[in-house]
Amino acid sequence: VAADDRGNLQAQTGGRLTPAAALPVADRDLLFIALKLGFMEAALAEGKAVAYVEDCFAGLSDGARRLVLGS
């Protein structure tokens, strides 16, 4: 995931950057999940916050849920 000089999100696909708006809907959803998890991880790394997530990934396919869970 990268941002250009105007703040537009891009994802690296096939060795090149592709604008998030040009990605298929499922890939765009994964891109935003990755960003949200990254921000959450950074906030929790400071040790001053607690996160509770309940069933927020229920709408994702099984493959996407496995990807998010890292298994």
PDB file of C-alpha atoms in Angstrom:
ATOM      1  CA  VAL A   1       0.000   0.000   0.000  1.00  0.00           C
ATOM      2  CA  ALA A   2       1.290   3.430  -0.906  1.00  0.00           C
ATOM      3  CA  ALA A   3      -0.011   6.967  -1.261  1.00  0.00           C
ATOM      4  CA  ASP A   4       0.880   9.320  -4.066  1.00  0.00           C
ATOM      5  CA  ASP A   5       1.736  13.013  -3.618  1.00  0.00           C
ATOM      6  CA  ARG A   6      -1.999  13.909  -3.618  1.00  0.00           C
ATOM      7  CA  GLY A   7      -2.894  11.292  -0.986  1.00  0.00           C
ATOM      8  CA  ASN A   8      -4.513   8.795  -3.334  1.00  0.00           C
ATOM      9  CA  LEU A   9      -4.111   5.192  -2.214  1.00  0.00           C
ATOM     10  CA  GLN A  10      -2.334   2.690  -4.431  1.00  0.00           C
ATOM     11  CA  ALA A  11      -1.659  -1.027  -4.129  1.00  0.00           C
ATOM     12  CA  GLN A  12       1.238  -2.908  -5.626  1.00  0.00           C
ATOM     13  CA  THR A  13      -0.115  -5.547  -7.996  1.00  0.00           C
ATOM     14  CA  GLY A  14       1.957  -7.435 -10.502  1.00  0.00           C
ATOM     15  CA  GLY A  15       5.048  -5.387  -9.686  1.00  0.00           C
ATOM     16  CA  ARG A  16       3.427  -2.009 -10.358  1.00  0.00           C
ATOM     17  CA  LEU A  17       1.314   0.459  -8.418  1.00  0.00           C
ATOM     18  CA  THR A  18      -2.399   0.429  -9.184  1.00  0.00           C
ATOM     19  CA  PRO A  19      -4.807   3.110  -7.920  1.00  0.00           C
ATOM     20  CA  ALA A  20      -7.176   1.779  -5.265  1.00  0.00           C
ATOM     21  CA  ALA A  21     -10.148   3.031  -7.288  1.00  0.00           C
ATOM     22  CA  ALA A  22      -9.114   0.749 -10.169  1.00  0.00           C
ATOM     23  CA  LEU A  23      -8.993  -2.401  -8.027  1.00  0.00           C
ATOM     24  CA  PRO A  24     -11.827  -4.933  -8.012  1.00  0.00           C
ATOM     25  CA  VAL A  25     -14.213  -4.416  -5.091  1.00  0.00           C
ATOM     26  CA  ALA A  26     -12.952  -7.452  -3.137  1.00  0.00           C
ATOM     27  CA  ASP A  27      -9.316  -6.311  -3.460  1.00  0.00           C
ATOM     28  CA  ARG A  28     -10.271  -2.766  -2.455  1.00  0.00           C
ATOM     29  CA  ASP A  29     -11.978  -4.134   0.662  1.00  0.00           C
ATOM     30  CA  LEU A  30      -8.802  -6.033   1.585  1.00  0.00           C
ATOM     31  CA  LEU A  31      -6.741  -2.894   1.025  1.00  0.00           C
ATOM     32  CA  PHE A  32      -8.851  -0.925   3.492  1.00  0.00           C
ATOM     33  CA  ILE A  33      -8.856  -3.780   6.005  1.00  0.00           C
ATOM     34  CA  ALA A  34      -5.048  -3.832   5.829  1.00  0.00           C
ATOM     35  CA  LEU A  35      -4.944  -0.083   6.491  1.00  0.00           C
ATOM     36  CA  LYS A  36      -7.352  -0.304   9.425  1.00  0.00           C
ATOM     37  CA  LEU A  37      -5.389  -3.164  10.980  1.00  0.00           C
ATOM     38  CA  GLY A  38      -2.134  -1.283  10.462  1.00  0.00           C
ATOM     39  CA  PHE A  39      -3.471   1.813  12.208  1.00  0.00           C
ATOM     40  CA  MET A  40      -4.850  -0.324  15.027  1.00  0.00           C
ATOM     41  CA  GLU A  41      -1.513  -2.097  15.431  1.00  0.00           C
ATOM     42  CA  ALA A  42       0.350   1.218  15.583  1.00  0.00           C
ATOM     43  CA  ALA A  43      -2.038   2.573  18.222  1.00  0.00           C
ATOM     44  CA  LEU A  44      -1.804  -0.586  20.318  1.00  0.00           C
ATOM     45  CA  ALA A  45       1.997  -0.685  20.084  1.00  0.00           C
ATOM     46  CA  GLU A  46       2.156   2.425  22.262  1.00  0.00           C
ATOM     47  CA  GLY A  47       0.653   0.360  25.073  1.00  0.00           C
ATOM     48  CA  LYS A  48      -1.908   2.968  26.074  1.00  0.00           C
ATOM     49  CA  ALA A  49      -4.897   1.568  24.209  1.00  0.00           C
ATOM     50  CA  VAL A  50      -6.988  -1.562  24.171  1.00  0.00           C
ATOM     51  CA  ALA A  51      -8.906  -2.880  21.186  1.00  0.00           C
ATOM     52  CA  TYR A  52     -11.908  -5.148  21.226  1.00  0.00           C
ATOM     53  CA  VAL A  53     -13.113  -6.509  17.910  1.00  0.00           C
ATOM     54  CA  GLU A  54     -16.210  -8.638  17.735  1.00  0.00           C
ATOM     55  CA  ASP A  55     -17.298 -10.222  14.487  1.00  0.00           C
ATOM     56  CA  CYS A  56     -16.231  -7.264  12.356  1.00  0.00           C
ATOM     57  CA  PHE A  57     -15.010  -9.636   9.643  1.00  0.00           C
ATOM     58  CA  ALA A  58     -18.257 -11.615   9.358  1.00  0.00           C
ATOM     59  CA  GLY A  59     -19.045 -10.136   5.936  1.00  0.00           C
ATOM     60  CA  LEU A  60     -15.775 -11.305   4.398  1.00  0.00           C
ATOM     61  CA  SER A  61     -15.265 -14.508   2.471  1.00  0.00           C
ATOM     62  CA  ASP A  62     -13.525 -17.402   4.233  1.00  0.00           C
ATOM     63  CA  GLY A  63     -10.342 -16.756   2.259  1.00  0.00           C
ATOM     64  CA  ALA A  64     -10.249 -13.079   3.216  1.00  0.00           C
ATOM     65  CA  ARG A  65     -10.892 -13.923   6.880  1.00  0.00           C
ATOM     66  CA  ARG A  66      -8.003 -16.409   6.872  1.00  0.00           C
ATOM     67  CA  LEU A  67      -5.786 -13.720   5.346  1.00  0.00           C
ATOM     68  CA  VAL A  68      -6.758 -11.222   8.059  1.00  0.00           C
ATOM     69  CA  LEU A  69      -6.217 -13.762  10.819  1.00  0.00           C
ATOM     70  CA  GLY A  70      -2.807 -14.706   9.445  1.00  0.00           C
ATOM     71  CA  SER A  71      -3.516 -18.431   9.255  1.00  0.00           C
TER      72      SER A  71
END
